[in-house]
Amino acid sequence: MAITFPRSDILTLVGFEQPFTFEPVSQQEQSRLASGVTIGKDLGPALWFGSYTTEELHNDDMVDYQAVLASLDGIINPFEGWDLRRPAPRLYPGGVGANDGVLASVNANNKALALSGLVVGQVISRGDYLSFDYTGGRALHQAMETVTANGAGVTAQFEVRPHLRAGWTLSTAVNLTAPRGIFTLMPGSLTPTQTRGKFGRLSFKTGQYLP
């Protein structure tokens, strides 16, 4: 059976532990005038980058998982990735009791949105993630504010980061219960380490994939 991409199992086949990072990295440049005034400029919305370290694995399991990662052909093939600290909404572990939503509106500067289709009183907590497909890729955003759906299952607009990229469409399905971005391995980042006897760990870095 052929392997399909993006792979959805890269972060589910083994357990992970520290060190772990998952952060947006801004695409910005800074310049300074002769007067000393500093000017900052956004070159585009921030991109997500993460680093992962597996739990200690028996060599047989380590080799097995390394083969899974090898199927990505380095940076060529993408996989689904997310923040291991919050794989689901804060108040709805595993997504139980929450609905996914629909993109209802976006403000003029593309940094705030409203959702419909939620459970009455459903809470999107600050720090929760959401994802949706748009023209040319998969968006992954984080809520900057806590909002609660009204009696019609609709939220007020709330800010997200990174800002929305061009290509979004209203009425698009939005994944709140298990939000996932699309990532690729960072070149040369896969590092196997033997810990003791027949045991070891694998660490690797990832960057958000934009086709």
Short mmCIF file of C-alpha atoms in Angstrom, two decimals:
data_model
loop_
_atom_site.label_atom_id
_atom_site.label_comp_id
_atom_site.label_asym_id
_atom_site.label_seq_id
_atom_site.Cartn_x
_atom_site.Cartn_y
_atom_site.Cartn_z
CA MET A 1 0.00 0.00 0.00
CA ALA A 2 1.41 3.38 -1.01
CA ILE A 3 2.31 5.91 1.69
CA THR A 4 0.21 9.06 1.37
CA PHE A 5 1.17 12.60 2.33
CA PRO A 6 0.84 14.62 4.40
CA ARG A 7 1.43 11.78 6.88
CA SER A 8 -0.85 12.06 9.91
CA ASP A 9 0.97 9.61 12.19
CA ILE A 10 4.41 11.18 12.69
CA LEU A 11 3.56 12.52 16.17
CA THR A 12 1.37 9.61 17.27
CA LEU A 13 3.57 6.55 16.74
CA VAL A 14 5.84 7.21 19.73
CA GLY A 15 5.81 9.34 22.86
CA PHE A 16 7.74 12.58 23.26
CA GLU A 17 9.44 14.42 26.10
CA GLN A 18 11.58 17.47 26.73
CA PRO A 19 13.25 19.36 25.18
CA PHE A 20 10.29 20.52 23.08
CA THR A 21 9.51 23.82 21.38
CA PHE A 22 6.66 25.08 19.21
CA GLU A 23 6.81 28.77 18.32
CA PRO A 24 5.86 31.22 15.58
CA VAL A 25 8.89 32.81 13.96
CA SER A 26 8.34 36.25 12.46
CA GLN A 27 9.43 37.17 8.95
CA GLN A 28 10.72 40.62 9.79
CA GLU A 29 13.62 42.93 9.16
CA GLN A 30 14.89 45.88 11.17
CA SER A 31 16.73 48.99 10.07
CA ARG A 32 17.97 52.04 11.95
CA LEU A 33 18.01 55.63 10.71
CA ALA A 34 20.96 57.97 11.29
CA SER A 35 18.85 59.66 13.98
CA GLY A 36 18.71 56.37 15.87
CA VAL A 37 15.05 55.72 15.08
CA THR A 38 14.43 52.00 14.61
CA ILE A 39 12.11 50.85 11.84
CA GLY A 40 10.62 47.38 11.80
CA LYS A 41 8.96 45.80 8.78
CA ASP A 42 6.90 42.65 8.35
CA LEU A 43 7.84 40.67 5.26
CA GLY A 44 4.97 38.25 5.75
CA PRO A 45 3.00 36.36 8.41
CA ALA A 46 4.96 34.36 10.96
CA LEU A 47 5.66 30.68 10.34
CA TRP A 48 5.49 27.88 12.92
CA PHE A 49 8.63 25.96 13.84
CA GLY A 50 8.90 23.08 16.29
CA SER A 51 11.51 20.77 17.78
CA TYR A 52 10.68 17.30 19.08
CA THR A 53 12.52 14.70 21.14
CA THR A 54 11.15 11.18 21.46
CA GLU A 55 10.87 9.34 24.72
CA GLU A 56 13.56 6.76 25.33
CA LEU A 57 13.01 3.95 22.82
CA HIS A 58 14.34 0.41 22.52
CA ASN A 59 16.71 0.18 19.56
CA ASP A 60 14.20 -1.90 17.58
CA ASP A 61 11.51 0.76 18.07
CA MET A 62 14.02 3.52 17.38
CA VAL A 63 15.00 1.96 14.05
CA ASP A 64 11.32 1.45 13.22
CA TYR A 65 10.49 5.11 13.85
CA GLN A 66 13.60 6.29 12.04
CA ALA A 67 12.32 4.38 8.98
CA VAL A 68 9.00 6.23 9.28
CA LEU A 69 10.83 9.56 9.28
CA ALA A 70 12.95 8.40 6.33
CA SER A 71 9.75 7.97 4.31
CA LEU A 72 9.46 11.77 4.32
CA ASP A 73 12.52 11.91 2.03
CA GLY A 74 14.08 14.69 4.06
CA ILE A 75 12.31 17.99 3.39
CA ILE A 76 10.36 16.70 0.36
CA ASN A 77 7.20 15.18 1.85
CA PRO A 78 5.00 16.90 4.46
CA PHE A 79 3.27 15.66 7.60
CA GLU A 80 0.74 16.93 10.11
CA GLY A 81 2.19 18.60 13.20
CA TRP A 82 0.92 20.44 16.26
CA ASP A 83 1.78 21.79 19.69
CA LEU A 84 2.07 18.73 21.95
CA ARG A 85 1.21 20.89 24.96
CA ARG A 86 -2.24 21.73 23.56
CA PRO A 87 -3.35 19.21 20.93
CA ALA A 88 -7.02 20.03 21.66
CA PRO A 89 -8.92 22.99 23.19
CA ARG A 90 -7.93 23.73 26.79
CA LEU A 91 -11.43 23.22 28.18
CA TYR A 92 -12.24 20.21 25.98
CA PRO A 93 -9.54 17.55 26.32
CA GLY A 94 -9.62 15.29 23.29
CA GLY A 95 -12.11 17.67 21.72
CA VAL A 96 -14.99 16.08 23.65
CA GLY A 97 -17.92 18.47 24.12
CA ALA A 98 -16.74 20.96 21.49
CA ASN A 99 -17.66 21.49 17.87
CA ASP A 100 -15.46 22.39 14.98
CA GLY A 101 -16.51 25.69 13.45
CA VAL A 102 -17.05 27.64 10.26
CA LEU A 103 -15.19 30.80 9.26
CA ALA A 104 -17.93 33.43 9.60
CA SER A 105 -16.04 36.72 9.18
CA VAL A 106 -12.54 38.21 9.00
CA ASN A 107 -11.63 41.80 9.79
CA ALA A 108 -9.99 44.17 7.33
CA ASN A 109 -6.41 43.65 8.54
CA ASN A 110 -6.66 39.83 8.52
CA LYS A 111 -5.79 39.41 12.19
CA ALA A 112 -9.22 38.82 13.74
CA LEU A 113 -12.00 36.40 12.83
CA ALA A 114 -15.34 35.09 14.04
CA LEU A 115 -16.59 31.51 13.95
CA SER A 116 -20.06 29.99 13.70
CA GLY A 117 -21.35 26.44 14.07
CA LEU A 118 -20.20 26.05 17.68
CA VAL A 119 -22.00 24.61 20.69
CA VAL A 120 -23.94 27.28 22.61
CA GLY A 121 -21.55 28.60 25.27
CA GLN A 122 -18.51 26.86 23.73
CA VAL A 123 -15.32 28.57 24.86
CA ILE A 124 -12.25 29.19 22.74
CA SER A 125 -9.52 29.81 25.29
CA ARG A 126 -6.54 32.08 24.77
CA GLY A 127 -3.77 29.85 23.44
CA ASP A 128 -6.11 27.38 21.70
CA TYR A 129 -5.25 26.52 18.12
CA LEU A 130 -7.39 26.37 15.00
CA SER A 131 -6.65 25.21 11.48
CA PHE A 132 -8.32 25.28 8.10
CA ASP A 133 -7.50 24.70 4.46
CA TYR A 134 -7.16 27.69 2.16
CA THR A 135 -6.06 28.22 -1.42
CA GLY A 136 -2.64 26.68 -1.64
CA GLY A 137 -2.18 25.33 1.87
CA ARG A 138 -3.22 24.69 5.47
CA ALA A 139 -3.49 27.56 7.95
CA LEU A 140 -2.61 27.10 11.64
CA HIS A 141 -3.48 29.93 14.03
CA GLN A 142 -3.55 30.53 17.79
CA ALA A 143 -6.25 32.48 19.63
CA MET A 144 -4.98 35.64 21.33
CA GLU A 145 -8.22 36.13 23.29
CA THR A 146 -10.79 34.00 25.11
CA VAL A 147 -14.26 34.13 23.53
CA THR A 148 -17.55 32.34 24.15
CA ALA A 149 -20.10 31.35 21.51
CA ASN A 150 -23.50 33.01 21.88
CA GLY A 151 -26.94 31.40 21.76
CA ALA A 152 -26.61 30.95 18.00
CA GLY A 153 -23.19 29.24 18.31
CA VAL A 154 -21.36 32.30 16.93
CA THR A 155 -18.37 34.06 18.48
CA ALA A 156 -17.47 37.71 18.40
CA GLN A 157 -14.37 38.45 16.37
CA PHE A 158 -11.16 37.55 18.19
CA GLU A 159 -7.53 38.09 17.26
CA VAL A 160 -5.31 35.26 16.09
CA ARG A 161 -1.65 34.93 15.25
CA PRO A 162 -0.14 34.59 12.76
CA HIS A 163 -2.29 36.93 10.64
CA LEU A 164 -4.41 35.18 8.03
CA ARG A 165 -2.72 34.67 4.69
CA ALA A 166 -4.38 35.53 1.41
CA GLY A 167 -6.54 32.73 0.02
CA TRP A 168 -9.02 32.17 2.88
CA THR A 169 -12.70 31.77 2.07
CA LEU A 170 -15.70 32.47 4.27
CA SER A 171 -17.79 29.40 5.22
CA THR A 172 -14.62 27.27 5.28
CA ALA A 173 -14.64 24.47 7.87
CA VAL A 174 -12.35 25.27 10.82
CA ASN A 175 -10.81 22.51 12.94
CA LEU A 176 -10.89 23.39 16.63
CA THR A 177 -11.03 19.95 18.25
CA ALA A 178 -7.79 18.61 16.74
CA PRO A 179 -6.09 21.47 14.86
CA ARG A 180 -3.19 20.41 12.68
CA GLY A 181 -0.66 22.30 10.58
CA ILE A 182 1.42 20.96 7.71
CA PHE A 183 5.17 20.68 8.32
CA THR A 184 8.37 19.31 6.85
CA LEU A 185 11.60 18.21 8.49
CA MET A 186 14.31 20.83 8.72
CA PRO A 187 17.40 19.81 6.73
CA GLY A 188 19.98 17.90 8.73
CA SER A 189 18.02 18.12 11.99
CA LEU A 190 17.30 14.42 12.55
CA THR A 191 19.64 13.28 15.33
CA PRO A 192 19.69 9.77 16.89
CA THR A 193 21.28 9.51 20.34
CA GLN A 194 22.09 6.33 22.23
CA THR A 195 21.24 6.72 25.92
CA ARG A 196 22.03 3.39 27.54
CA GLY A 197 22.63 -0.11 26.23
CA LYS A 198 19.91 -0.91 23.71
CA PHE A 199 18.01 2.36 24.17
CA GLY A 200 18.10 5.77 22.57
CA ARG A 201 16.15 8.85 21.46
CA LEU A 202 15.50 10.66 18.21
CA SER A 203 15.27 14.43 17.95
CA PHE A 204 14.28 16.52 14.94
CA LYS A 205 13.17 20.00 13.96
CA THR A 206 10.23 20.99 11.79
CA GLY A 207 9.09 24.03 9.85
CA GLN A 208 5.66 24.97 8.54
CA TYR A 209 5.12 23.84 4.97
CA LEU A 210 3.84 26.30 2.38
CA PRO A 211 3.49 24.81 -1.13
#
